Tab-separated table of C-alpha atoms in Angstrom:
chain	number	residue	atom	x	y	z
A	1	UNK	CA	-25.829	20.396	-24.048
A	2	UNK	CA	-26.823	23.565	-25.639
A	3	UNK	CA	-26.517	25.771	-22.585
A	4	UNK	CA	-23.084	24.022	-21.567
A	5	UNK	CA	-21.346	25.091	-24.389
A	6	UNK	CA	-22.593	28.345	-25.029
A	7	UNK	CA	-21.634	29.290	-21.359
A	8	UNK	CA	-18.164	27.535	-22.137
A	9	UNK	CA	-17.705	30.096	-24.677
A	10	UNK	CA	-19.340	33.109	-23.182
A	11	UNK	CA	-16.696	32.371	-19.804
A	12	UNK	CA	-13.837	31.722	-22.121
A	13	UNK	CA	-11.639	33.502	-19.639
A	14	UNK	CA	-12.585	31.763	-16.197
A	15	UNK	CA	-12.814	28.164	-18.134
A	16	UNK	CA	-9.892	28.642	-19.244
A	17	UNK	CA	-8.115	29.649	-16.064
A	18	UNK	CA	-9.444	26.777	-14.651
A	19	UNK	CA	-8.220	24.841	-17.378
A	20	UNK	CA	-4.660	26.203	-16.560
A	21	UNK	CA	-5.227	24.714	-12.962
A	22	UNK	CA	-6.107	21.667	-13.696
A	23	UNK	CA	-3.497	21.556	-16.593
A	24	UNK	CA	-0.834	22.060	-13.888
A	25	UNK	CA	-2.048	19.470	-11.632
A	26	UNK	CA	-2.134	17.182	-14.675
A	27	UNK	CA	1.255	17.895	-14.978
A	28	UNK	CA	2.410	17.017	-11.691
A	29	UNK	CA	0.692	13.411	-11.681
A	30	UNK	CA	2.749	12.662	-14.920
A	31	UNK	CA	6.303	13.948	-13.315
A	32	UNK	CA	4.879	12.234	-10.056
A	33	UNK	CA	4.253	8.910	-11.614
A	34	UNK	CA	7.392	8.900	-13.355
A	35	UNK	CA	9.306	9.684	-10.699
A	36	UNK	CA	7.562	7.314	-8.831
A	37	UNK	CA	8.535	4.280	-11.857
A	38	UNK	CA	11.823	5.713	-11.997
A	39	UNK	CA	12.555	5.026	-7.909
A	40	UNK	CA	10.927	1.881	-7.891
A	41	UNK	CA	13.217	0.819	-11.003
A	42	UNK	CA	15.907	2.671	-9.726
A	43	UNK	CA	15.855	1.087	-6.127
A	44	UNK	CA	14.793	-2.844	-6.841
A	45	UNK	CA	15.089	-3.451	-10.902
A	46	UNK	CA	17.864	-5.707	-9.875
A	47	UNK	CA	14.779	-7.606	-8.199
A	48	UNK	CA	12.004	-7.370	-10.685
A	49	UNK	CA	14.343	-8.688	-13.433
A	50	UNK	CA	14.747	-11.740	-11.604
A	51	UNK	CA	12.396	-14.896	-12.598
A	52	UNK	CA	12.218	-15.594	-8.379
A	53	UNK	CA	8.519	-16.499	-7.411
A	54	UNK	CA	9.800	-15.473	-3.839
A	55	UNK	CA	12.700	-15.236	-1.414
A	56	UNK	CA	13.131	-17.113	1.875
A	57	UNK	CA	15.304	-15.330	4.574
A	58	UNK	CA	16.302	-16.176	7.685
A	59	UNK	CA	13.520	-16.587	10.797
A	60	UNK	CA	13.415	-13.363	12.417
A	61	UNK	CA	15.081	-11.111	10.047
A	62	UNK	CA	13.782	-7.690	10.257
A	63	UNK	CA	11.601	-6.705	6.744
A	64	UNK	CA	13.864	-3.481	5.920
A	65	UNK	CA	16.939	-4.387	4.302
A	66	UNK	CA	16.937	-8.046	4.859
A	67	UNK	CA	19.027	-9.268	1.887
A	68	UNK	CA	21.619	-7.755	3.973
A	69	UNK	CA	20.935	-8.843	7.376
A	70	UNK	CA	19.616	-12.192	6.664
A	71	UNK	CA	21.861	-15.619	6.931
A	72	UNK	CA	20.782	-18.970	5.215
A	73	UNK	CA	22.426	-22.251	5.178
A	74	UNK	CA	22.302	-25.134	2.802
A	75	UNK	CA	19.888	-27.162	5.186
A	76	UNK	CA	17.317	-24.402	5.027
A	77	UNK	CA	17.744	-24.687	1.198
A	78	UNK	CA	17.238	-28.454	1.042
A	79	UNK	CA	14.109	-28.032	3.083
A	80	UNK	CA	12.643	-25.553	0.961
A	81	UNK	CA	13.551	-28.615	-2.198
A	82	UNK	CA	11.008	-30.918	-0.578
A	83	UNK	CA	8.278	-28.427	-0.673
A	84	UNK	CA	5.283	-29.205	-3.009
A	85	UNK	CA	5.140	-26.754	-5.893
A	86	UNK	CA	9.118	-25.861	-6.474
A	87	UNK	CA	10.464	-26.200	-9.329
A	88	UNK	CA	14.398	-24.714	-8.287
A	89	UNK	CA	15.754	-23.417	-5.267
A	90	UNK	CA	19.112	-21.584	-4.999
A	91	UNK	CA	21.117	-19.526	-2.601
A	92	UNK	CA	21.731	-15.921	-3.188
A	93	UNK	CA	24.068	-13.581	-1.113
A	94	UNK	CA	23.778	-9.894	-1.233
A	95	UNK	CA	25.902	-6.886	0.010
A	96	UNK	CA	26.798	-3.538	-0.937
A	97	UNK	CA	30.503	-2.612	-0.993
A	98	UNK	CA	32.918	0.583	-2.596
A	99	UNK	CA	35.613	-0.251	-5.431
A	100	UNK	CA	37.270	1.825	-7.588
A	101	UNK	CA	38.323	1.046	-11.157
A	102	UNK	CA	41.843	0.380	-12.719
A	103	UNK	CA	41.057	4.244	-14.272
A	104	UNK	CA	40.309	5.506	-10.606
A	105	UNK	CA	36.656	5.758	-10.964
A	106	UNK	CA	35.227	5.444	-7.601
A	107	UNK	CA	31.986	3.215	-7.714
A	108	UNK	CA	29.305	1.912	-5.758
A	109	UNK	CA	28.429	-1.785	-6.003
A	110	UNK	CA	25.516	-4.113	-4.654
A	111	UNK	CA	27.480	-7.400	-5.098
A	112	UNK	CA	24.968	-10.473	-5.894
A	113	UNK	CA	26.403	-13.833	-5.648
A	114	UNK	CA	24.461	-16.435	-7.847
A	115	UNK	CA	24.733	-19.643	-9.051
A	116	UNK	CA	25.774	-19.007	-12.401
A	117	UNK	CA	24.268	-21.931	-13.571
A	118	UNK	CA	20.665	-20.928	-12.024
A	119	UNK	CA	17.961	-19.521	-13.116
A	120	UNK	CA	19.273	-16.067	-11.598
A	121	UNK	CA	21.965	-16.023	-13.801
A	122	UNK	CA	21.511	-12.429	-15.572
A	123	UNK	CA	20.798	-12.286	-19.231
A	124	UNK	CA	23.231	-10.581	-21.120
A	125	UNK	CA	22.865	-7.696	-23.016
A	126	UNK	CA	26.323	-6.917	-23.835
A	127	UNK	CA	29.622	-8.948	-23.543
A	128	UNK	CA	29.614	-12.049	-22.242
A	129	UNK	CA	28.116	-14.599	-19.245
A	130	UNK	CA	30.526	-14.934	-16.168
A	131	UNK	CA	33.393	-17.988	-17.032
A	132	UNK	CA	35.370	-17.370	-14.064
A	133	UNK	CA	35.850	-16.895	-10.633
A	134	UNK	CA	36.704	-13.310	-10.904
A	135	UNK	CA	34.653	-12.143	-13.605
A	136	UNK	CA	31.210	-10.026	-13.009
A	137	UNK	CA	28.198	-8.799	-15.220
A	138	UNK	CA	26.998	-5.482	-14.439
A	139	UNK	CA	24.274	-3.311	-15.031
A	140	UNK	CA	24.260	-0.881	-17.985
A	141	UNK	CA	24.005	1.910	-16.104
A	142	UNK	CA	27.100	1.194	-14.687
A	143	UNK	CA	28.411	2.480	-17.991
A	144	UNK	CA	27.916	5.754	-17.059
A	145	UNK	CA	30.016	5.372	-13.706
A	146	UNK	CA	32.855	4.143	-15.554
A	147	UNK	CA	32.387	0.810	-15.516
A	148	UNK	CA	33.175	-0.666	-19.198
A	149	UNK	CA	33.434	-3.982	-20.336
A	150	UNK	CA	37.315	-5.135	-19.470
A	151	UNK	CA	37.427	-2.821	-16.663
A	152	UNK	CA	39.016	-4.368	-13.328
A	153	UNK	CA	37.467	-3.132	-10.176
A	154	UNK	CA	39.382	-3.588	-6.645
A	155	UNK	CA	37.296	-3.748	-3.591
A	156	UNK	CA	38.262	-1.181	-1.178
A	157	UNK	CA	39.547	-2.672	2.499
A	158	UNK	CA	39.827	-6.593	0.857
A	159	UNK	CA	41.770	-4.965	-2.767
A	160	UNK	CA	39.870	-8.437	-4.322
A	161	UNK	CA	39.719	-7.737	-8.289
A	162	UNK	CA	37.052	-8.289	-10.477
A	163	UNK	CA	36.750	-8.021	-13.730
A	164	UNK	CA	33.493	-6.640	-16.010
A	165	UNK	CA	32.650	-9.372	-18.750
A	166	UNK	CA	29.704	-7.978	-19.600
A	167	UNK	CA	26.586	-5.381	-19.379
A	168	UNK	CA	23.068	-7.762	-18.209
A	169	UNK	CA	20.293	-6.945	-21.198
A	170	UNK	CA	18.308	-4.073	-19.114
A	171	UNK	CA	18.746	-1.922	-15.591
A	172	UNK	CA	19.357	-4.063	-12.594
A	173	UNK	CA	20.048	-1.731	-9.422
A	174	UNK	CA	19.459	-2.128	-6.170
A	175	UNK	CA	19.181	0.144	-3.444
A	176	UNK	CA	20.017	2.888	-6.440
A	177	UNK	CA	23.379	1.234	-6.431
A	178	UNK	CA	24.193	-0.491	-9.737
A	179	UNK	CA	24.358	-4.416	-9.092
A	180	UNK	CA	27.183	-7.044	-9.884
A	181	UNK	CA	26.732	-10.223	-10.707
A	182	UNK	CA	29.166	-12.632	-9.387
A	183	UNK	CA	29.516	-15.822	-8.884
A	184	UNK	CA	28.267	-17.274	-5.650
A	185	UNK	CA	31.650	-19.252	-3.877
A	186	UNK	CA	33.239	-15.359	-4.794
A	187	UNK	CA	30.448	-13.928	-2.987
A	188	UNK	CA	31.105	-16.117	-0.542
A	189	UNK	CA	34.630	-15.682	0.356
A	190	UNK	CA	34.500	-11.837	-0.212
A	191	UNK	CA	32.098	-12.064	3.176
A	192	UNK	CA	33.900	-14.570	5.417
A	193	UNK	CA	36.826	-12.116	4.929
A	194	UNK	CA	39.172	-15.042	3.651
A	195	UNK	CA	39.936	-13.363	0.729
A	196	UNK	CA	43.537	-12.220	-0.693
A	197	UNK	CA	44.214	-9.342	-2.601
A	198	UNK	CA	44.063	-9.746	-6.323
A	199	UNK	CA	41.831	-11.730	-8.305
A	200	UNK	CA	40.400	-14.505	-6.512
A	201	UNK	CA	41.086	-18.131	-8.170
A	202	UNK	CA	39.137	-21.580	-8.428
A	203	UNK	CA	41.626	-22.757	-5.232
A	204	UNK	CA	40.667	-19.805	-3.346
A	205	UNK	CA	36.889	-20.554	-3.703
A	206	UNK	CA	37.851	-24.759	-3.170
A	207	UNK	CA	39.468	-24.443	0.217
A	208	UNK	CA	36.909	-22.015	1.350
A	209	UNK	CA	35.021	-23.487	4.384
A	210	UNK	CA	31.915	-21.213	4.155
A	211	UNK	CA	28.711	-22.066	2.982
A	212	UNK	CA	26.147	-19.235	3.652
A	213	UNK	CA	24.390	-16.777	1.406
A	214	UNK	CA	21.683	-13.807	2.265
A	215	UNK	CA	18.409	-15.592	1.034
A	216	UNK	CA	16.894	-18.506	-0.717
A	217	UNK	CA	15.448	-17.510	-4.270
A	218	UNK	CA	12.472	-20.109	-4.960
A	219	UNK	CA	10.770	-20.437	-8.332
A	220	UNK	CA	7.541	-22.242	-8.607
A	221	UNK	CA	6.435	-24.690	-10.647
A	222	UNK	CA	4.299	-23.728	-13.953
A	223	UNK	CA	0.670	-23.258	-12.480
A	224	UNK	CA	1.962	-24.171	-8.897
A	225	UNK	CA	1.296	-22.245	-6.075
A	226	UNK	CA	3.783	-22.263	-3.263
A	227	UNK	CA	2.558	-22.895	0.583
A	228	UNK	CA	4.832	-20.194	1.780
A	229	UNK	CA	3.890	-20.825	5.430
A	230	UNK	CA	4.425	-24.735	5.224
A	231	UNK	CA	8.177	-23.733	3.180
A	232	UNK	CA	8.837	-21.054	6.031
A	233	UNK	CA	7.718	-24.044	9.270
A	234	UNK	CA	9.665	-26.684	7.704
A	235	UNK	CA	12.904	-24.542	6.453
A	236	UNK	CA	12.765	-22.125	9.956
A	237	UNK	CA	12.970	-19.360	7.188
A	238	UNK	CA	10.052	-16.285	6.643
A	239	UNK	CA	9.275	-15.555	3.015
A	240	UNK	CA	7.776	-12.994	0.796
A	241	UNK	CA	6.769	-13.111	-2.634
A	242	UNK	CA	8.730	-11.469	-5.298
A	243	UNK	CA	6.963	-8.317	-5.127
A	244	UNK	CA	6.789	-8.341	-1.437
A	245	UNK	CA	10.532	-8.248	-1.042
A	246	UNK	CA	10.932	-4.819	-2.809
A	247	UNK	CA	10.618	-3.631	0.833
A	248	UNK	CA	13.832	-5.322	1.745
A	249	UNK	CA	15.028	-2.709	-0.321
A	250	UNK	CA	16.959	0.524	1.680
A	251	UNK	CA	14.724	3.493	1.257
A	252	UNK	CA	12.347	1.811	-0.706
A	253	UNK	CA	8.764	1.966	1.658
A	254	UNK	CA	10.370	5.284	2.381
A	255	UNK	CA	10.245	6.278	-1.023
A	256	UNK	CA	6.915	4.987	-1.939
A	257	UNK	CA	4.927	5.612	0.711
A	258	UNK	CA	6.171	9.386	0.299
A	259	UNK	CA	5.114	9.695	-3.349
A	260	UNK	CA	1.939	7.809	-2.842
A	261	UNK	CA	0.638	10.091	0.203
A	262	UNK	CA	1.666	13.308	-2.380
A	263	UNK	CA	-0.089	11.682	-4.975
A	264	UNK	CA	-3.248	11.049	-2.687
A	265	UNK	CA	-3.206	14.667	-1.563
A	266	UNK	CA	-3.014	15.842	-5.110
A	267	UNK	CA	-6.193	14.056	-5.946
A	268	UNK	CA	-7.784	15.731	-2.941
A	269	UNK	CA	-6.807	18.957	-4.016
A	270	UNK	CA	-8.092	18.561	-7.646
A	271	UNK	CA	-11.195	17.432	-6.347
A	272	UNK	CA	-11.362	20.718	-3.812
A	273	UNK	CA	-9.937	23.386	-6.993
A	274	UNK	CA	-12.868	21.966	-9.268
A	275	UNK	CA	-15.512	21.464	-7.138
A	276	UNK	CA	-14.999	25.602	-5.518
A	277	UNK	CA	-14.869	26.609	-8.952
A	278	UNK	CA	-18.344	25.333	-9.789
A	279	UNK	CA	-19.693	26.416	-6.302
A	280	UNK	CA	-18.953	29.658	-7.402
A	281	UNK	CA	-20.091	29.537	-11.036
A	282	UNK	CA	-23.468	27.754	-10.095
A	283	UNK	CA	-23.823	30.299	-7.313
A	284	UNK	CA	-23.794	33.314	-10.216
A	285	UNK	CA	-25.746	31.750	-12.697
A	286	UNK	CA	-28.452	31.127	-10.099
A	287	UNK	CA	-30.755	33.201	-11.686
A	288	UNK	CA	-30.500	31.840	-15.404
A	289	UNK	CA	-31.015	28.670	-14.033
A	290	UNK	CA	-34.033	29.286	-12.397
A	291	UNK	CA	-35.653	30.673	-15.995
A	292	UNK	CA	-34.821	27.410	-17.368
A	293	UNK	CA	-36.514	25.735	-14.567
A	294	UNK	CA	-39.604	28.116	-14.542
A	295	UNK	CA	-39.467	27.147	-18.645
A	296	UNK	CA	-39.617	23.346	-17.834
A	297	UNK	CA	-36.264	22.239	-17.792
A	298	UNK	CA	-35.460	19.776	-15.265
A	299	UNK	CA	-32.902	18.834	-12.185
A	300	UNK	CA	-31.460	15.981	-14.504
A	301	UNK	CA	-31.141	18.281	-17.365
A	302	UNK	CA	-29.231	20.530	-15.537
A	303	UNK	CA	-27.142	18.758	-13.615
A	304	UNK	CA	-26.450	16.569	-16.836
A	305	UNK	CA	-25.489	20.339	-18.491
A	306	UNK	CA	-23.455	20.831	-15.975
A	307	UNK	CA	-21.341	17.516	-15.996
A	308	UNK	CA	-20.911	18.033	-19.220
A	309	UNK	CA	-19.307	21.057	-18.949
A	310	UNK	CA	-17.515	19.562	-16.438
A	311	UNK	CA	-16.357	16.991	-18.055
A	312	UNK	CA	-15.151	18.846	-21.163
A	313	UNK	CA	-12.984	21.289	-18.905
A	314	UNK	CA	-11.783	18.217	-17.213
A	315	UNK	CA	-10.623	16.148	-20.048
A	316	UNK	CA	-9.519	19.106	-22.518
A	317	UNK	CA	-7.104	20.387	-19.638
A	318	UNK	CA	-5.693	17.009	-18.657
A	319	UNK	CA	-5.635	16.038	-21.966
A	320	UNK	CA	-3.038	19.784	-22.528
A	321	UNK	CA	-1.453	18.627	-18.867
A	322	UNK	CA	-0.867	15.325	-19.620
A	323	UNK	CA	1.234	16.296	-23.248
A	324	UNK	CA	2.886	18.726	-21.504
A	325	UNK	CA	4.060	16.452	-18.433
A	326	UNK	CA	5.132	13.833	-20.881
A	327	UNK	CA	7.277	16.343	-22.678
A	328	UNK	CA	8.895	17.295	-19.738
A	329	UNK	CA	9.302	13.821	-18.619
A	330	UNK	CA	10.999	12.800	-22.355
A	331	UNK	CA	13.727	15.363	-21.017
A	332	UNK	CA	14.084	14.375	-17.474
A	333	UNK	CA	14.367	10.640	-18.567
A	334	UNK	CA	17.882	11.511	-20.084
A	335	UNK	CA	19.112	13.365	-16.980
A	336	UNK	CA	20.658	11.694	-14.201
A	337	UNK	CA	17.503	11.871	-11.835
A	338	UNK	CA	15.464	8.497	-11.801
A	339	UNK	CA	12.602	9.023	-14.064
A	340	UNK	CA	10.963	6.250	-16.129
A	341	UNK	CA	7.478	6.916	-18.025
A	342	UNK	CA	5.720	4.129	-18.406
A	343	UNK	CA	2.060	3.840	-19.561
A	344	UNK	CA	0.372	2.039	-16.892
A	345	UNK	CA	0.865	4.141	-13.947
A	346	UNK	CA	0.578	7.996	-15.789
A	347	UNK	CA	-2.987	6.283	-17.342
A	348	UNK	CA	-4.179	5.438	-13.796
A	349	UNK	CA	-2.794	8.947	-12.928
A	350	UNK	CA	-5.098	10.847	-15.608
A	351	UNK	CA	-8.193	8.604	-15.014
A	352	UNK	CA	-8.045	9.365	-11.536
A	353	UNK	CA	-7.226	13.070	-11.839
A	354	UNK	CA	-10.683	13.191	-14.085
A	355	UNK	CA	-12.578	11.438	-11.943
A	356	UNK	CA	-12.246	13.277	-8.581
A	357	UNK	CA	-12.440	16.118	-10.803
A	358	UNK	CA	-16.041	14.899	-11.711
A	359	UNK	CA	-16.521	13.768	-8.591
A	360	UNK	CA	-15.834	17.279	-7.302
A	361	UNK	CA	-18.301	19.201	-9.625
A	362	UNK	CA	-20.854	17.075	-8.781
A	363	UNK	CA	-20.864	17.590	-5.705
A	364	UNK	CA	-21.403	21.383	-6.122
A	365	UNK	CA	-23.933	21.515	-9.380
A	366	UNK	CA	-26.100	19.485	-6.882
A	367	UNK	CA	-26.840	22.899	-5.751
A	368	UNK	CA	-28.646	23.163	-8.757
A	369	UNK	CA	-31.517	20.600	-7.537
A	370	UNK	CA	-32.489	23.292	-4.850
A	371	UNK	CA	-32.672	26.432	-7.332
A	372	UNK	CA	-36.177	27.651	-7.092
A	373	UNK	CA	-38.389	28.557	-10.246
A	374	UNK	CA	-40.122	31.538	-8.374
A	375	UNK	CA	-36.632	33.306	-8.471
A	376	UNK	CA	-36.792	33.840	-12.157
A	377	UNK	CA	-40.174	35.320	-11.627
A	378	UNK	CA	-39.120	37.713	-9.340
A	379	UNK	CA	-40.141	35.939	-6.026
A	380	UNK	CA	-37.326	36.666	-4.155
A	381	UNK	CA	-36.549	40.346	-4.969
C-alpha cells in the first residue's frame, strides 16, 4: 500500500476535506440514532419495560392507538387462559388524561390500570408499591414535571385524587406522556365516569358494576410459544407481540418511519459524496496509473491501493465523526429533547456509514481496470 499512502500524504488537503465530509455525516448518524432511541424510549418505554409476551385487543380495533380505542371483557380474558403456552393473563386499561398537582403543576398523564398483584405491577425504584385504591407509581421523569413522591394529583373534569407513592425503577412513558400506575378497579371507575370527587375508596371500587379494561397482557410460558391466531379465533380478540404493539403507540410509526427514511437517505448520500470524490481523483491520476501498469502492476493491485485508501479515509473520519457526535449527544442527553445513546444502534450506524462508503469508492476505482498502459507511453498524446 505504498502508493496509497504516499498519495494520502501528498493530497493532505483534499483527503482531508473529504475527511471533514464524511466526519459530518458521521456525526449526523450518531445524533440520528440517538434521537431515534430517545423517541422510541420516549414514546413506548412504558411498553418495553413490561414482561408482556403480547397484548390481545379487541377484534377490529384499528392498529394506531389501540390501547385507547380497544374494549376487552373478562370472557375474552378467560379464553385467552385456556390457550396452550400461557403462563398469566391479565387485563390492562389505558388512557391519557390532564391533572394538576396540589402545588398547581399542570401535568400530563397516561393512566395504566393493572392488577397490582400481576406481573405488570411496576418495579419500584423509589418509594413504595401501590397499597391503596388511590395511590399511583409514576415514572421518574415525572420528577421533573413536578410530580414528587407525596404529591396529590386531581384529575381535571372528574377532580378524582391520587396520590404518588412512588417513582417505578427506570423511564416508563407512553405516547411521550409520563405513565401512572394505578390500580386496575381505579382505572376502571375513572372510565365508566362513576367516580366522585376526592380520593376514590375500596367501596367506591366494590359497588362499581364495570368490568372492562383496554387490552389483555399475555405472558408465555418459559420456552412456550404462543399460537396467537388460535388465542385471537377462540378469544374474538387480534394480537401483536410485545414489540409489535409499539405501533399502538400515538406518533410512534410516524416517528420512526421519518427517522429511518432520513437515515436511509443519509447512507445514499455518503455513498454518492465518496464515490464522486474518487471519480474525480482516479480521473487525475490517470496518467500515474497507467506507468504503474506499463511497469507491471496489476488491476487487483490497484484497485486493492485504492480501497485501501479508501478505507483509511473512511474509518479515520468516522472514527473523528463518531467522537464528536457522541460528545454532542452526552450534552443533548441532559436537555429536555428525547435523546438516549445507546451502543447498539450508533454501532450499526458507523458500520453502515463505512460500508456504503466502501461500497461507493469501489464503484469508481473500477475505473481503474480500464486505464490503458499505452497512455504512460505517450499513446494517446
Amino acid at each position: 500500500m505504498f502508493l496509497a499512502l504516499r498519495e494520502l500524504r501528498f493530497a493532505r488537503a483534499r483527503f482531508g476535506l473529504m475527511g471533514g465530509v464524511i466526519a459530518l455525516i458521521a456525526v449526523l448518524m450518531v445524533l440520528l440514532s440517538g434521537l431515534s432511541s430517545g423517541l422510541v424510549n420516549d414514546g413506548v418505554s412504558g411498553l418495553k419495560s413490561m414482561p408482556a409476551t403480547a397484548f390481545a385487543f379487541n377484534e377490529g380495533t384499528k392498529t394506531d392507538n389501540a390501547f385507547s380505542r380497544s374494549v376487552v371483557d373478562p370472557a375474552q380474558a378467560e379464553a385467552w387462559r385456556g390457550q396452550p403456552g400461557v403462563e398469566e393473563v391479565t387485563m390492562m386499561g389505558s388512557t391519557m388524561m390532564n391533572g394538576v398537582t396540589d402545588e398547581g403543576t399542570q401535568v400530563d398523564l397516561s393512566l395504566f390500570g393493572i392488577d397490582t398483584e400481576s406481573f405488570l405491577a411496576p418495579v419500584v425504584g423509589e418509594g413504595r408499591g401501590i397499597n391503596a385504591v388511590n395511590e399511583v407509581v409514576v415514572s421518574p421523569t415525572g420528577a421533573d414535571e413536578g410530580l414528587h413522591i407525596g404529591s396529590v394529583i386531581t384529575l381535571e373534569r372528574l377532580d378524582v385524587e391520587l396520590t404518588v407513592v412512588g417513582y417505578t425503577e427506570g423511564q416508563a412513558t407512553f405516547g411521550h406522556v409520563t405513565v401512572a400506575y394505578l390500580p386496575l378497579e381505579t382505572w376502571q371507575l375513572i372510565a365508566s365516569g362513576s367516580s366522585s370527587p376526592g380520593a376514590p375508596t375500596e367501596a367506591d371500587t366494590a359497588a362499581l358494576d364495570f368490568d372492562t379494561a383496554s387490552t389483555i397482557a399475555l405472558r408465555a410460558a418459559d420456552g412456550a410459544t404462543l399460537d396467537l391466531a388460535a388465542g385471537d379465533a377462540a378469544a374474538g380478540t387480534v394480537s401483536s407481540t410485545l414489540k409489535e404493539s409499539f405501533g399502538a403507540s400515538p406518533g410512534y410509526s410516524a416517528e420512526t418511519l421519518t427517522l429511518q427514511m432520513i437515515q436511509v437517505f443519509l447512507y445514499a448520500i455518503c455513498a454518492l459524496v465518496v464515490g464522486a470524490f474518487f471519480t474525480v481523483w482516479t480521473i487525475q491520476r490517470k496518467h500515474e496509473l497507467a506507468v504503474l501498469r506499463a511497469l507491471g502492476a496489476s488491476t487487483g493491485y490497484l484497485l486493492r491501493d485504492g480501497i485501501f485508501q479508501a478505507v483509511v479515509i473512511l474509518v479515520l473520519s468516522t472514527a473523528v465523526g463518531l467522537a464528536a457526535g457522541l460528545g454532542m449527544g452526552a450534552w443533548m442527553s441532559g436537555t429536555a429533547m428525547p435523546f438516549a445513546l445507546e451502543p447498539a444502534p450508533i454501532a450499526a450506524a458507523t458500520l453502515i456509514t463505512i460500508l456504503m462508503g466502501i461500497l461507493g469508492a469501489a464503484v469508481a476505482i473500477v475505473r481503474i481496470s480500464r486505464v490503458d498502459p499505452l497512455a504512460a507511453l505517450g499513446g494517446q498524446r
